[in-house]
Every structure is written in structure tokens, then in C-alpha cells.
Amino acid sequence: MVAQRWWQSALRVKGNPGANVTVRNVVFRDIEVVDVDLVFDLAMHYACQNTSGTENYNDCAGAQHGSPTILPSVSGIHFENIRGTAWRSGWFRCLSEAPCRDVTFSGIDVVASEPFVCEHAEVSGWEPAEQACAPTRPREEAA
């Protein structure tokens, strides 16, 4: 088991639009964290987000960081047997044009003060992440 204490982001994958980033088939396994800011962090707008994943980041467009036609590709990220304490359990900030795909959780026991935040990620296996990452559906028009 690996123990991490007082880190800002414990388990992080980061990239930016305009950067040629491909991350596939990564397993984070048997890790304990203690009092970190974020346990799970997928940041595909990394240059636009402060390191604690709080909402006071400067939102920027891909064109500001290189060619918006070059997008990061993230898939097959697996979190297994992760436990500990955090300010926020997770912050997934992926791209609508290139969502993070096949992100799975198993054996998760994380206590956090703030809820999971998610944009454009396809996740399974852990209810807090699944709820945060669920796509929002437009309201149906009244007939």
C-alpha cells in the first residue's frame, strides 16, 4: 500500500487542449490518502484550473493553449482499493469534444467534506462519481 498525506491532488491525470496527450489503461491500486485536497483528479483544462480543484479557476478555451483540433485522449483509467480522507473526493474536468472514457472505480472508501465534481467523463463502479458524472438531460417541453 502507498500512503499519501497532505497532497493537493493524490491521483492525477492532466492535459490541455492543444497538447498531444494520450493516456490509456492506467491502474491506481491499493493506495491510502490522508487529508488531501483531491483524491481523484482528471484535469484536461489543467492550465486553467487551480491545483486544489476549487471553482475559482480561470476558464479558458482550447484556442488559448494551442490548436483546438489537438485534444487530449483519456480512457481506461481504473481506481482500485483506494481509501482515505479528503477535502473533495474528486474533480473530473474533461472536454465535451473529447470526454474521458471508461473510468472505473472498485473498492473505494473515501470520506470527503465536499462532493465529487464532474464534467464530460464516463464512469462506473462508485455512486458519488456516477451521480456527479451523469449526463444532464434537457427538460422536456410541456405539451
PDB file of C-alpha atoms in Angstrom, residues 33-82:
ATOM      1  CA  VAL A  33      -4.565   9.057   1.238  1.00  0.00           C
ATOM      2  CA  VAL A  34      -4.806  11.233   4.339  1.00  0.00           C
ATOM      3  CA  ASP A  35      -6.123  14.801   4.331  1.00  0.00           C
ATOM      4  CA  VAL A  36      -5.504  15.567   0.644  1.00  0.00           C
ATOM      5  CA  ASP A  37      -7.374  18.274  -1.293  1.00  0.00           C
ATOM      6  CA  LEU A  38      -8.446  15.905  -4.105  1.00  0.00           C
ATOM      7  CA  VAL A  39      -8.256  12.131  -4.276  1.00  0.00           C
ATOM      8  CA  PHE A  40      -9.288  11.631  -7.918  1.00  0.00           C
ATOM      9  CA  ASP A  41      -8.291  14.319 -10.431  1.00  0.00           C
ATOM     10  CA  LEU A  42      -8.687  14.195 -14.216  1.00  0.00           C
ATOM     11  CA  ALA A  43      -7.823  17.690 -15.437  1.00  0.00           C
ATOM     12  CA  MET A  44      -7.973  18.220 -19.200  1.00  0.00           C
ATOM     13  CA  HIS A  45      -8.049  22.008 -18.729  1.00  0.00           C
ATOM     14  CA  TYR A  46      -5.051  21.828 -16.415  1.00  0.00           C
ATOM     15  CA  ALA A  47      -3.609  25.257 -17.226  1.00  0.00           C
ATOM     16  CA  CYS A  48      -6.994  26.804 -16.450  1.00  0.00           C
ATOM     17  CA  GLN A  49      -7.638  25.191 -13.059  1.00  0.00           C
ATOM     18  CA  ASN A  50      -6.048  25.902  -9.748  1.00  0.00           C
ATOM     19  CA  THR A  51      -4.371  22.920  -8.152  1.00  0.00           C
ATOM     20  CA  SER A  52      -6.929  22.307  -5.426  1.00  0.00           C
ATOM     21  CA  GLY A  53      -9.747  21.846  -7.936  1.00  0.00           C
ATOM     22  CA  THR A  54     -11.878  24.553  -6.428  1.00  0.00           C
ATOM     23  CA  GLU A  55     -14.241  26.522  -8.609  1.00  0.00           C
ATOM     24  CA  ASN A  56     -12.227  29.750  -8.687  1.00  0.00           C
ATOM     25  CA  TYR A  57     -10.219  28.879 -11.784  1.00  0.00           C
ATOM     26  CA  ASN A  58      -9.867  30.929 -14.940  1.00  0.00           C
ATOM     27  CA  ASP A  59     -11.990  29.194 -17.545  1.00  0.00           C
ATOM     28  CA  CYS A  60     -10.117  29.268 -20.829  1.00  0.00           C
ATOM     29  CA  ALA A  61     -10.739  27.969 -24.310  1.00  0.00           C
ATOM     30  CA  GLY A  62      -8.545  25.454 -26.105  1.00  0.00           C
ATOM     31  CA  ALA A  63      -7.509  28.051 -28.656  1.00  0.00           C
ATOM     32  CA  GLN A  64      -5.597  29.867 -25.915  1.00  0.00           C
ATOM     33  CA  HIS A  65      -3.398  26.808 -25.350  1.00  0.00           C
ATOM     34  CA  GLY A  66      -2.590  25.675 -28.860  1.00  0.00           C
ATOM     35  CA  SER A  67      -4.584  24.156 -31.642  1.00  0.00           C
ATOM     36  CA  PRO A  68      -8.130  23.299 -30.542  1.00  0.00           C
ATOM     37  CA  THR A  69      -8.066  20.459 -33.084  1.00  0.00           C
ATOM     38  CA  ILE A  70      -5.478  18.589 -30.984  1.00  0.00           C
ATOM     39  CA  LEU A  71      -7.347  17.208 -27.995  1.00  0.00           C
ATOM     40  CA  PRO A  72      -6.198  15.052 -25.090  1.00  0.00           C
ATOM     41  CA  SER A  73      -7.346  11.427 -25.169  1.00  0.00           C
ATOM     42  CA  VAL A  74      -8.016   9.700 -21.844  1.00  0.00           C
ATOM     43  CA  SER A  75      -9.517   6.220 -21.483  1.00  0.00           C
ATOM     44  CA  GLY A  76      -9.193   3.112 -19.372  1.00  0.00           C
ATOM     45  CA  ILE A  77      -8.399   4.785 -16.061  1.00  0.00           C
ATOM     46  CA  HIS A  78      -9.070   2.397 -13.166  1.00  0.00           C
ATOM     47  CA  PHE A  79      -9.109   3.216  -9.440  1.00  0.00           C
ATOM     48  CA  GLU A  80      -8.980   0.097  -7.250  1.00  0.00           C
ATOM     49  CA  ASN A  81      -8.865  -0.226  -3.459  1.00  0.00           C
ATOM     50  CA  ILE A  82      -8.441   3.473  -2.700  1.00  0.00           C
TER      51      ILE A  82
END
